[in-house]
XYZ file of C-alpha atoms in Angstrom:
743
model
C -24.571 -12.957 -19.350
C -23.307 -10.079 -17.216
C -21.847 -11.021 -13.854
C -24.113 -8.377 -12.271
C -27.066 -10.728 -12.698
C -25.508 -13.868 -11.238
C -26.887 -13.297 -7.748
C -30.107 -15.016 -8.822
C -28.325 -18.397 -8.848
C -28.728 -19.396 -5.232
C -28.241 -23.166 -5.051
C -24.493 -23.301 -5.904
C -23.905 -20.446 -3.480
C -25.694 -22.330 -0.708
C -23.705 -25.468 -1.532
C -20.464 -23.469 -1.447
C -21.367 -21.940 1.919
C -22.310 -25.345 3.356
C -19.032 -26.856 2.111
C -16.988 -24.066 3.665
C -18.772 -24.507 6.989
C -18.016 -28.248 6.896
C -14.355 -27.541 6.091
C -14.131 -24.980 8.892
C -15.736 -27.452 11.301
C -13.362 -30.236 10.322
C -10.327 -27.997 10.696
C -11.537 -26.702 14.042
C -12.033 -30.269 15.287
C -8.609 -31.361 14.064
C -6.651 -28.421 15.387
C -8.758 -27.410 18.353
C -8.834 -23.797 17.134
C -10.542 -21.702 14.499
C -9.030 -22.238 11.033
C -6.834 -19.550 9.583
C -7.255 -18.073 6.112
C -4.304 -20.085 4.832
C -5.817 -23.377 6.022
C -9.204 -22.536 4.572
C -7.809 -21.448 1.208
C -6.215 -24.881 0.728
C -9.731 -26.306 0.382
C -11.399 -23.413 -1.431
C -10.349 -24.529 -4.912
C -11.850 -28.006 -4.685
C -15.088 -26.716 -3.194
C -15.388 -24.057 -5.914
C -14.901 -26.674 -8.636
C -17.853 -28.632 -7.305
C -20.026 -25.518 -7.064
C -19.756 -24.675 -10.755
C -21.438 -21.622 -12.116
C -21.320 -19.680 -8.870
C -20.087 -16.145 -9.338
C -20.836 -14.653 -5.924
C -20.130 -17.176 -3.169
C -20.127 -15.962 0.388
C -17.027 -14.513 1.975
C -14.660 -16.989 3.623
C -16.480 -16.871 6.968
C -13.955 -18.040 9.519
C -16.349 -18.067 12.468
C -20.052 -18.719 12.824
C -21.669 -15.318 12.268
C -25.058 -16.507 13.555
C -23.804 -16.519 17.168
C -22.497 -13.454 19.048
C -18.716 -13.402 18.832
C -17.068 -12.818 22.199
C -14.485 -10.379 20.809
C -16.134 -7.864 18.481
C -14.685 -4.533 17.407
C -16.628 -1.364 18.099
C -15.497 1.840 16.362
C -16.907 4.723 18.406
C -16.821 8.396 17.522
C -17.991 11.155 19.821
C -18.585 14.877 19.336
C -16.752 15.104 15.994
C -16.544 18.721 14.873
C -14.696 20.007 11.827
C -14.604 23.542 10.435
C -12.860 25.148 7.470
C -12.238 28.731 6.473
C -13.803 29.809 3.191
C -13.414 33.127 1.323
C -16.042 35.676 2.271
C -18.089 37.099 -0.603
C -17.211 40.743 -1.099
C -20.191 43.094 -0.631
C -20.794 46.674 -1.681
C -21.105 49.501 0.852
C -24.526 49.835 2.508
C -25.882 52.648 0.337
C -25.188 50.612 -2.852
C -26.956 47.475 -1.612
C -30.365 46.282 -2.673
C -32.785 46.275 0.228
C -33.115 42.991 2.072
C -30.133 41.502 0.255
C -26.712 41.308 1.834
C -27.890 43.045 4.998
C -29.590 39.843 6.011
C -26.432 37.908 5.221
C -24.389 40.293 7.348
C -26.827 39.862 10.199
C -26.466 36.113 9.950
C -22.677 36.447 10.108
C -22.867 38.715 13.139
C -25.188 36.271 14.906
C -22.714 33.435 14.308
C -19.572 34.044 16.416
C -17.634 31.438 14.406
C -18.069 33.483 11.249
C -16.342 36.620 12.507
C -12.792 35.598 11.642
C -11.714 38.346 9.292
C -12.956 40.607 6.546
C -11.889 38.087 3.901
C -12.710 34.671 5.364
C -15.444 33.066 7.413
C -15.651 29.728 9.196
C -17.891 27.023 7.770
C -18.709 24.048 9.998
C -18.792 20.815 7.980
C -19.286 18.488 10.951
C -21.073 19.618 14.105
C -20.997 17.332 17.152
C -21.402 13.996 15.323
C -21.469 10.825 17.434
C -22.123 7.172 16.705
C -20.574 3.732 16.452
C -19.831 1.018 13.923
C -19.651 -2.638 14.987
C -17.977 -5.493 13.205
C -20.396 -7.705 11.321
C -22.509 -4.636 10.480
C -22.752 -1.961 7.800
C -22.986 1.635 8.987
C -24.383 3.864 6.224
C -24.082 7.657 6.296
C -26.904 9.330 4.331
C -27.778 12.866 3.392
C -28.152 15.274 0.518
C -25.170 16.656 -1.385
C -23.152 18.910 0.899
C -24.532 17.365 4.088
C -21.085 16.168 5.235
C -21.190 12.453 4.319
C -17.750 12.276 2.688
C -16.309 14.553 5.386
C -17.458 12.172 8.123
C -15.986 9.173 6.284
C -12.694 11.078 5.889
C -12.721 11.972 9.589
C -13.183 8.345 10.650
C -10.522 7.169 8.179
C -7.933 9.636 9.559
C -7.914 11.680 6.362
C -8.282 14.992 8.193
C -5.335 16.716 9.862
C -5.287 16.125 13.634
C -5.387 19.780 14.650
C -8.470 20.504 12.522
C -10.739 17.708 13.781
C -12.264 18.048 17.260
C -13.709 15.095 19.177
C -12.420 11.561 19.683
C -12.449 8.283 17.746
C -11.816 5.007 19.579
C -11.699 1.330 18.725
C -12.757 -0.896 21.620
C -12.454 2.121 23.871
C -8.820 2.854 22.947
C -7.560 5.764 20.870
C -6.462 4.704 17.398
C -2.935 5.524 16.304
C -2.566 6.630 12.695
C -0.038 3.870 11.956
C -2.301 1.167 13.400
C -5.378 2.436 11.562
C -3.529 2.380 8.230
C -2.829 -1.330 8.581
C -6.095 -2.619 10.040
C -8.349 -0.565 7.752
C -8.889 0.199 4.092
C -10.423 3.174 2.264
C -12.251 2.896 -1.068
C -12.507 6.220 -2.872
C -15.567 7.350 -4.796
C -13.648 7.329 -8.076
C -12.410 4.041 -9.513
C -8.658 4.650 -9.730
C -7.343 1.678 -11.680
C -4.810 0.988 -14.421
C -6.931 0.634 -17.577
C -4.700 -1.874 -19.399
C -4.481 -4.435 -16.595
C -7.015 -7.254 -16.344
C -9.182 -7.743 -13.269
C -7.077 -10.714 -12.194
C -3.788 -8.860 -12.724
C -5.067 -5.820 -10.793
C -5.996 -7.950 -7.787
C -2.771 -9.962 -8.061
C -0.641 -6.819 -7.893
C -2.684 -5.701 -4.874
C -1.938 -9.082 -3.282
C 1.783 -8.666 -4.007
C 1.736 -5.281 -2.261
C -0.481 -6.045 0.728
C 0.284 -9.681 1.479
C 3.640 -10.558 3.096
C 6.457 -12.219 1.153
C 6.331 -15.076 3.701
C 3.083 -16.087 2.003
C 3.896 -18.233 -1.038
C 3.005 -17.193 -4.576
C 0.479 -20.024 -4.835
C -1.263 -18.907 -1.628
C -1.510 -15.352 -2.952
C -3.011 -16.651 -6.193
C -5.508 -18.699 -4.211
C -6.452 -15.619 -2.184
C -6.995 -13.649 -5.420
C -9.104 -16.419 -6.965
C -11.227 -16.648 -3.813
C -11.669 -12.878 -3.859
C -12.676 -12.898 -7.547
C -15.423 -15.383 -6.731
C -16.458 -13.458 -3.635
C -16.777 -10.240 -5.672
C -18.671 -11.969 -8.473
C -16.001 -11.210 -11.062
C -15.277 -14.700 -12.439
C -16.625 -13.910 -15.931
C -14.612 -10.673 -16.071
C -11.382 -12.024 -14.554
C -9.456 -11.963 -17.862
C -10.961 -8.684 -19.112
C -8.968 -5.442 -18.988
C -10.347 -2.674 -16.780
C -10.614 -0.338 -19.772
C -11.133 3.403 -20.164
C -12.571 5.848 -22.688
C -10.345 4.495 -25.465
C -10.498 0.781 -24.617
C -13.619 -1.242 -23.860
C -13.401 -3.083 -20.572
C -15.496 -4.222 -17.615
C -18.854 -2.718 -16.644
C -19.274 0.048 -14.077
C -20.451 -2.331 -11.354
C -17.560 -4.703 -11.991
C -15.099 -1.823 -11.942
C -16.443 -0.693 -8.562
C -16.119 -4.205 -7.141
C -12.505 -4.366 -8.368
C -11.838 -1.086 -6.525
C -13.234 -2.665 -3.372
C -11.267 -5.868 -3.991
C -7.842 -4.223 -4.137
C -8.486 -2.654 -0.736
C -9.828 -5.778 0.999
C -7.182 -8.173 -0.366
C -5.585 -8.244 3.097
C -8.951 -8.737 4.838
C -9.021 -5.516 6.895
C -10.873 -5.141 10.165
C -12.421 -1.784 9.176
C -13.495 -0.819 5.639
C -14.384 2.777 4.722
C -16.147 3.529 1.432
C -17.059 6.898 -0.060
C -20.312 6.444 -2.036
C -19.534 2.991 -3.494
C -22.878 2.913 -5.360
C -22.433 6.298 -7.055
C -23.052 6.177 -10.818
C -24.261 2.552 -10.839
C -27.596 1.124 -11.941
C -29.822 -0.395 -9.264
C -28.736 -4.003 -9.891
C -25.023 -3.173 -9.864
C -25.453 -1.033 -6.748
C -27.271 -3.871 -4.980
C -24.511 -6.324 -5.947
C -21.859 -3.991 -4.542
C -23.659 -3.600 -1.198
C -24.337 -7.355 -1.094
C -20.577 -7.912 -1.356
C -20.060 -5.391 1.445
C -22.557 -7.270 3.611
C -20.566 -10.480 3.159
C -17.346 -8.653 3.991
C -18.981 -7.361 7.178
C -20.191 -10.842 8.085
C -16.611 -12.102 7.902
C -15.766 -9.953 10.928
C -15.217 -6.477 9.463
C -16.793 -3.132 10.264
C -18.061 -1.503 7.060
C -18.634 2.268 7.094
C -19.962 3.780 3.874
C -21.624 6.919 2.609
C -24.554 6.514 0.237
C -26.621 9.169 -1.500
C -30.045 7.527 -1.843
C -30.241 3.756 -1.282
C -32.955 1.678 -2.916
C -35.424 -0.442 -0.941
C -33.329 -3.599 -1.545
C -30.106 -1.903 -0.419
C -31.813 -0.562 2.707
C -32.527 -4.166 3.708
C -28.777 -4.887 3.761
C -27.856 -1.983 6.069
C -27.567 -2.377 9.850
C -27.123 1.197 11.092
C -27.959 4.586 9.581
C -26.787 8.129 10.251
C -28.680 10.900 8.465
C -26.793 14.193 8.178
C -28.053 17.657 7.336
C -25.538 20.457 6.932
C -23.054 18.696 9.195
C -25.522 17.800 11.962
C -27.074 14.459 12.899
C -30.830 14.285 12.281
C -31.154 10.515 12.811
C -28.915 7.750 14.126
C -30.081 4.192 14.566
C -31.393 1.077 12.886
C -33.372 1.218 9.608
C -36.128 -0.707 11.423
C -36.799 2.140 13.865
C -36.924 4.784 11.111
C -40.780 4.666 10.751
C -41.256 4.958 14.525
C -38.788 7.866 14.711
C -40.522 9.982 12.072
C -43.948 8.982 13.344
C -43.095 10.333 16.796
C -41.640 13.439 15.167
C -45.037 14.003 13.575
C -44.308 12.917 10.017
C -45.324 9.253 9.641
C -43.869 7.425 6.640
C -46.555 6.196 4.189
C -46.746 2.427 4.054
C -45.735 1.933 0.407
C -43.024 4.622 0.259
C -39.244 4.120 0.389
C -38.235 5.037 3.946
C -34.944 6.708 3.026
C -36.455 8.667 0.138
C -39.174 9.970 2.446
C -36.605 10.890 5.107
C -34.309 12.669 2.655
C -37.218 14.567 1.067
C -38.401 15.686 4.493
C -34.890 16.788 5.467
C -34.566 18.826 2.229
C -37.966 20.402 2.888
C -36.950 21.364 6.416
C -33.615 22.759 5.169
C -35.549 25.161 2.953
C -37.791 26.320 5.788
C -36.960 29.351 7.989
C -36.083 27.249 11.053
C -34.062 24.707 9.063
C -33.566 21.257 10.554
C -33.014 22.569 14.080
C -36.239 20.949 15.348
C -35.243 17.574 13.879
C -31.721 17.827 15.347
C -33.137 18.564 18.802
C -35.678 15.740 18.468
C -32.875 13.325 17.568
C -30.940 14.280 20.717
C -33.951 13.602 22.956
C -34.699 10.395 21.032
C -31.123 9.167 21.528
C -31.190 9.869 25.258
C -34.496 7.979 25.596
C -33.130 5.139 23.499
C -30.036 4.742 25.686
C -32.116 4.600 28.869
C -34.186 1.694 27.550
C -31.378 0.017 25.577
C -30.558 -3.205 27.382
C -28.195 -4.639 24.776
C -25.174 -6.076 26.649
C -21.784 -4.653 25.859
C -19.766 -7.519 24.455
C -16.447 -5.696 24.213
C -14.299 -7.403 26.795
C -10.792 -7.433 25.322
C -8.177 -4.766 24.800
C -7.483 -3.558 21.289
C -4.249 -5.562 20.981
C -5.911 -8.720 22.249
C -8.846 -8.260 19.885
C -6.516 -7.707 16.905
C -4.498 -10.762 17.877
C -7.670 -12.845 18.064
C -8.757 -11.546 14.653
C -5.387 -12.474 13.185
C -5.753 -15.992 14.520
C -9.099 -16.164 12.709
C -7.448 -15.214 9.423
C -8.026 -11.437 9.403
C -5.261 -8.960 8.593
C -3.339 -11.236 6.260
C -0.288 -8.958 5.718
C 2.509 -10.127 7.945
C 0.727 -9.850 11.253
C 1.829 -11.933 14.245
C -0.105 -13.461 17.103
C 2.302 -12.096 19.707
C 0.135 -9.796 21.795
C 3.138 -8.405 23.650
C 4.968 -7.510 20.467
C 5.025 -3.815 19.687
C 5.254 -4.681 15.990
C 2.235 -6.992 16.061
C 1.023 -5.177 12.942
C 3.909 -4.151 10.648
C 3.926 -0.840 8.811
C 4.630 -2.420 5.409
C 3.872 -5.970 4.329
C 7.002 -6.373 2.186
C 10.650 -5.285 2.247
C 11.928 -2.432 0.122
C 13.385 -4.557 -2.692
C 10.205 -6.632 -3.053
C 8.121 -3.480 -3.504
C 10.510 -2.265 -6.209
C 10.238 -5.564 -8.105
C 6.419 -5.574 -8.018
C 6.166 -1.887 -9.007
C 8.620 -2.395 -11.872
C 6.734 -5.452 -13.126
C 3.458 -3.537 -13.093
C 4.934 -0.564 -14.954
C 6.567 -2.791 -17.581
C 3.288 -4.656 -18.119
C 1.457 -1.356 -18.592
C 4.050 -0.165 -21.100
C 3.839 -3.437 -23.017
C 0.064 -3.069 -23.280
C 0.433 0.450 -24.691
C 3.408 0.222 -27.083
C 2.064 3.136 -29.114
C 3.166 5.579 -26.401
C 6.841 4.675 -26.667
C 6.491 4.127 -30.418
C 5.324 7.713 -30.938
C 8.200 9.021 -28.840
C 10.742 6.924 -30.739
C 9.258 8.047 -34.054
C 9.520 11.706 -32.971
C 13.209 11.241 -32.091
C 13.944 9.452 -35.377
C 12.114 12.072 -37.456
C 13.955 14.882 -35.673
C 17.272 13.071 -36.162
C 16.515 12.479 -39.855
C 15.661 16.150 -40.432
C 18.816 17.294 -38.653
C 20.913 14.748 -40.568
C 19.610 15.932 -43.945
C 19.811 19.650 -43.126
C 23.337 19.426 -41.672
C 24.553 16.723 -44.071
C 28.359 16.181 -43.992
C 29.454 19.565 -42.661
C 32.872 20.744 -43.799
C 35.636 22.282 -41.685
C 35.234 25.817 -42.989
C 34.253 28.804 -40.825
C 30.662 28.362 -42.038
C 30.879 24.684 -41.085
C 31.911 25.731 -37.582
C 28.841 27.977 -37.221
C 26.603 25.237 -38.578
C 28.075 22.753 -36.097
C 27.354 25.125 -33.226
C 23.759 25.517 -34.421
C 23.335 21.747 -34.795
C 24.612 21.047 -31.287
C 22.398 23.717 -29.702
C 19.288 22.406 -31.473
C 20.123 18.740 -30.836
C 20.678 19.255 -27.108
C 17.494 21.269 -26.646
C 15.546 18.675 -28.673
C 16.498 15.898 -26.258
C 14.961 17.893 -23.415
C 11.817 18.887 -25.294
C 11.117 15.275 -26.313
C 11.149 14.378 -22.612
C 8.067 16.542 -22.035
C 5.853 13.546 -22.857
C 6.847 12.060 -19.481
C 4.708 14.749 -17.819
C 1.267 13.069 -18.077
C 2.663 9.631 -17.144
C 2.809 10.317 -13.412
C -0.154 12.698 -13.506
C -2.289 9.765 -14.719
C -0.958 7.588 -11.888
C -0.935 10.336 -9.258
C -4.215 9.479 -7.535
C -3.596 5.733 -7.786
C -0.240 6.357 -6.106
C -1.875 8.488 -3.389
C -4.513 5.837 -2.702
C -1.961 3.025 -2.499
C 0.558 4.852 -0.319
C -2.109 6.334 1.979
C -2.589 2.888 3.488
C 1.019 1.718 3.249
C 0.774 -0.586 0.236
C 4.408 0.362 -0.484
C 7.020 3.001 0.307
C 7.274 6.212 -1.682
C 10.999 5.619 -2.160
C 10.260 2.252 -3.783
C 8.015 3.982 -6.288
C 10.589 6.674 -7.119
C 13.420 4.170 -7.705
C 11.302 1.711 -9.707
C 9.973 4.599 -11.801
C 13.559 5.613 -12.625
C 14.695 2.057 -13.384
C 11.775 1.358 -15.719
C 12.487 4.504 -17.764
C 16.183 3.705 -18.297
C 15.863 1.084 -21.109
C 13.628 3.408 -23.106
C 16.030 6.328 -22.655
C 18.965 4.166 -23.790
C 17.095 3.175 -26.947
C 16.106 6.773 -27.712
C 19.673 7.987 -27.179
C 21.123 5.281 -29.423
C 18.552 5.955 -32.164
C 19.264 9.704 -32.173
C 23.046 9.210 -32.037
C 23.080 6.714 -34.912
C 20.837 8.934 -37.017
C 22.899 12.111 -36.644
C 26.547 11.446 -35.735
C 27.822 9.911 -38.970
C 25.431 11.784 -41.266
C 26.461 15.224 -39.978
C 30.133 14.241 -40.161
C 31.080 14.815 -36.531
C 34.635 14.248 -35.380
C 36.127 11.642 -33.049
C 35.552 8.295 -34.765
C 34.230 5.427 -32.614
C 35.367 6.919 -29.298
C 33.771 10.241 -30.275
C 30.525 8.422 -31.132
C 30.484 6.572 -27.799
C 30.886 9.815 -25.859
C 28.243 11.476 -28.053
C 25.876 8.596 -27.218
C 26.668 8.886 -23.481
C 26.005 12.622 -23.387
C 22.741 12.089 -25.305
C 21.705 9.458 -22.780
C 22.655 11.773 -19.896
C 20.575 14.545 -21.500
C 17.537 12.294 -21.859
C 18.040 11.128 -18.272
C 18.249 14.616 -16.765
C 15.396 15.887 -18.958
C 13.161 12.976 -18.013
C 14.004 13.442 -14.328
C 13.263 17.176 -14.526
C 9.862 16.606 -16.143
C 9.052 13.802 -13.676
C 9.876 16.102 -10.748
C 7.663 18.789 -12.284
C 4.790 16.306 -12.586
C 5.077 15.696 -8.845
C 4.753 19.424 -8.146
C 2.226 20.558 -10.777
C -1.019 18.540 -10.691
C -2.383 19.753 -14.071
C -1.188 18.599 -17.500
C -1.644 21.857 -19.421
C -0.046 23.968 -16.687
C 2.813 21.468 -16.556
C 3.413 21.668 -20.312
C 3.422 25.471 -20.154
C 6.044 25.448 -17.392
C 8.186 22.816 -19.154
C 8.253 24.724 -22.444
C 9.026 28.036 -20.733
C 11.775 26.701 -18.441
C 13.478 24.741 -21.240
C 13.451 27.889 -23.391
C 15.238 29.748 -20.575
C 17.738 26.895 -20.250
C 18.530 27.143 -23.968
C 18.805 30.948 -23.811
C 21.433 30.776 -21.057
C 23.219 27.686 -22.377
C 26.025 29.711 -24.000
C 24.931 29.353 -27.631
C 23.060 32.625 -28.075
C 25.377 34.607 -25.818
C 28.797 33.639 -24.473
C 29.248 33.175 -20.756
C 31.548 36.199 -20.607
C 28.817 38.396 -22.126
C 25.960 37.311 -19.827
C 25.070 40.087 -17.330
C 26.245 39.397 -13.793
C 22.727 39.370 -12.375
C 21.794 36.501 -14.746
C 24.998 34.426 -14.593
C 23.514 32.166 -11.892
C 20.895 30.961 -14.370
C 23.687 30.038 -16.795
C 25.072 27.567 -14.258
C 21.584 26.217 -13.517
C 20.864 25.628 -17.207
C 20.454 21.923 -17.937
C 21.359 22.524 -21.596
C 24.696 24.217 -20.758
C 26.560 21.095 -19.675
C 25.675 18.679 -22.512
C 26.143 21.531 -25.017
C 29.642 22.251 -23.745
C 30.406 18.510 -23.623
C 29.562 17.886 -27.297
C 31.493 21.007 -28.342
C 34.579 19.722 -26.554
C 34.062 16.281 -28.055
C 34.002 17.900 -31.506
C 36.712 20.546 -31.187
C 39.163 19.062 -28.659
C 41.606 17.796 -31.342
C 44.411 20.436 -31.493
C 45.671 19.050 -34.835
C 42.399 19.731 -36.625
C 42.178 23.101 -38.365
C 38.960 24.963 -39.132
C 40.245 28.242 -40.619
C 43.128 28.292 -43.144
C 44.708 31.204 -45.001
C 42.206 33.319 -46.905
C 39.286 31.679 -44.972
C 39.831 34.332 -42.284
C 37.929 36.745 -44.556
C 34.882 34.451 -44.927
C 32.866 35.817 -41.999
C 33.615 39.472 -42.776
C 32.601 42.007 -45.484
C 35.785 40.968 -47.343
C 34.276 37.544 -47.890
C 32.762 38.755 -51.192
C 36.168 39.865 -52.577
C 37.563 37.683 -55.441
C 40.031 34.957 -54.309
C 42.974 36.610 -56.102
C 42.396 39.818 -54.186
C 42.172 37.790 -50.921
C 45.601 36.279 -51.638
C 47.126 39.764 -52.140
C 45.430 40.983 -48.935
C 46.907 37.989 -47.119
C 50.404 38.815 -48.458
C 50.043 42.427 -47.308
C 48.909 41.208 -43.904
C 51.911 38.872 -43.723
C 54.311 41.722 -44.515
C 52.667 43.942 -41.888
C 52.800 41.287 -39.169
C 56.263 40.137 -40.099
C 55.221 36.506 -40.436
C 54.515 34.326 -43.447
C 50.817 33.423 -43.888
C 49.873 31.257 -46.864
C 46.587 29.766 -48.042
C 47.387 26.559 -46.120
C 48.442 28.234 -42.847
C 46.134 27.197 -39.961
C 44.618 30.273 -38.372
C 42.046 28.698 -36.005
C 42.082 25.264 -34.367
C 39.339 23.581 -32.408
C 40.835 24.776 -29.125
C 40.615 28.355 -30.406
C 36.904 27.856 -31.130
C 36.330 26.545 -27.594
C 38.040 29.663 -26.193
C 35.930 31.901 -28.433
C 32.782 30.181 -27.110
C 33.956 30.610 -23.511
C 34.209 26.865 -22.863
C 37.277 26.634 -20.658
C 36.030 25.751 -17.152
C 35.035 22.081 -17.265
C 36.243 19.016 -19.138
C 33.776 17.056 -21.237
C 33.752 14.219 -18.689
C 32.947 16.636 -15.875
C 30.098 18.023 -17.994
C 28.827 14.460 -18.473
C 28.960 13.745 -14.729
C 27.168 16.997 -13.887
C 24.412 16.207 -16.403
C 23.920 12.763 -14.829
C 23.978 14.346 -11.361
C 21.198 16.745 -12.388
C 19.068 13.685 -13.179
C 19.677 12.181 -9.745
C 18.983 15.523 -8.044
C 15.593 15.849 -9.740
C 14.710 12.266 -8.780
C 15.495 13.114 -5.150
C 13.381 16.266 -5.419
C 10.604 14.132 -6.950
C 10.713 11.912 -3.873
C 10.376 14.892 -1.532
C 7.541 16.328 -3.630
C 5.704 13.013 -3.154
C 6.545 12.962 0.538
C 5.214 16.468 1.130
C 2.511 16.763 -1.509
C 0.760 13.372 -1.382
C -0.537 13.263 2.174
C -4.101 12.900 0.842
C -5.538 14.586 3.939
C -7.821 17.531 4.428
C -6.247 20.456 6.229
């Protein structure tokens, strides 16, 4: 039976809730204070065992939600206005226009002073003077048609819009919210479910716990928190199931959405923002998701969500509504007063009709009318002013923000490393864990993902082995003749470029994780530097194996020089090439957000690197205006290193006697004639040259190729340094390009 249907089993849930209340009461009596999350979790396991079969128990309510809490949180937002510049549609001159067409549009632009920015852009207002509030223990739902500004308002409240662009003010308990503070006390659930497909539900939540919960909390306590959360989210039946994707069957859509919520509430935030959490779900799954959100709110959190068109059942779970139309508020208040509001406006809601559907249909109808929703916006303003004059609800906010957060922490909220010291400036730390702990957790997660998808590395290893086998058979046991020298040069150029091209498969790796990374770092789950270093460390074992496989396949088969020491250096330079190539592609994936565009750039840039490496044209022959690219070529340094490794032995000869004619038109002359030509040449030069006289050594070949500047060890170090440079650039690309904010 699907876990989406388990909400019908009420008796175990009631028993579980009653047991938790008894536990909380006992702990409060014993300690004289409200129990913390840690104390409560000690008893959760036993209670859950007794309440068998329950998949959706209530949230761990740490205080009695039936009585008004003396220290609530109120998130207030006033006069929020946000505009963006959009390209203006180009229009033809007046005498080419159709009558009544763009002239009307031009008139509209002239009438709107905000639109007269330039000939090419106009200003579009996405939010226009939006005000409201969200209280803890309640769900605030933002409704409206597509393009009404729902997601924009959620982004504005969650500090996902650049400060200079957003006008108005947002306060918590009357105090302005700092960005750093908001990141720690809140969580944001995106509309898309950004999860690793090969991790199970339990593993996904456990990694979230490792990131968001402090290292001072023991491993067993973190596991208990995850197990409690699995039950709270109704995911017990799916706990051991992988998330899945298009290629692997996994959990259902509703379960996936609840996992997305779970990873963001693992630390029990005070404020939870959600962008259309019911989008794409069937009615039962959507109801289950909102039911979970209601329980989260009842635990002492403020839940702010956008929703497209809630069902009748979902509407019963919502506490406050804001209807938007083209960035303006057309209704703000309780769902209960919705019929009275529209009745006084002159459009009473039929008795048997869904209130929100009626409201949204009416708003769409007004949007299509000549006057738009202006009348409804004005009516809402007068309604709000009347409502405030007769609203006698007492204001229960009596504590400062720091005092309220401290009190919440004492009740078990904000699990990650928070302290109860109100006077401490670091009452809420920026990151829950130290740098090294983040690296360990990130590395473990990456290794687990790689283990679950061995075919990815297997295909890469197979490609390297096949390439090595082809090269080994084509260049089998090269001799030391002039032709052998040319063939060696060709082998080295192809082998070095191959190592870089086989690294191109690293491009989609980060692109697939990009939005997961942005979501996790947006709310300080871990540092960007931790991700960059762990990403590099996890790739190293694979690169070592690839380098060793390619070296073993080609070195002895081609007949390269140097013996064991030559092989070891050959292996090191191959590893350095894979390292720098992988780092280059990883950096590119941080800059280019699209796979196909990234592949195009990788192929083109690597082709340029090979062109200027020194194989096709010597350094001395490269035009001066292109010589800079020669020194930037990643292929240049490993290519020169392997050439020096091969030809550095001064005692080894590659051209003897009559072999000097082999690469000339005289190469076709019979050997006897070559001997006589050699004797004539000896007489002319005044020196004796025989068939065994060495004419060209390896050092001569290096000079001919223009390889005289750097030693092979310096080339190796530079290749490794390129890898580190691109990893540093990758870090800065993440720092600058992953802000995840609207401009």
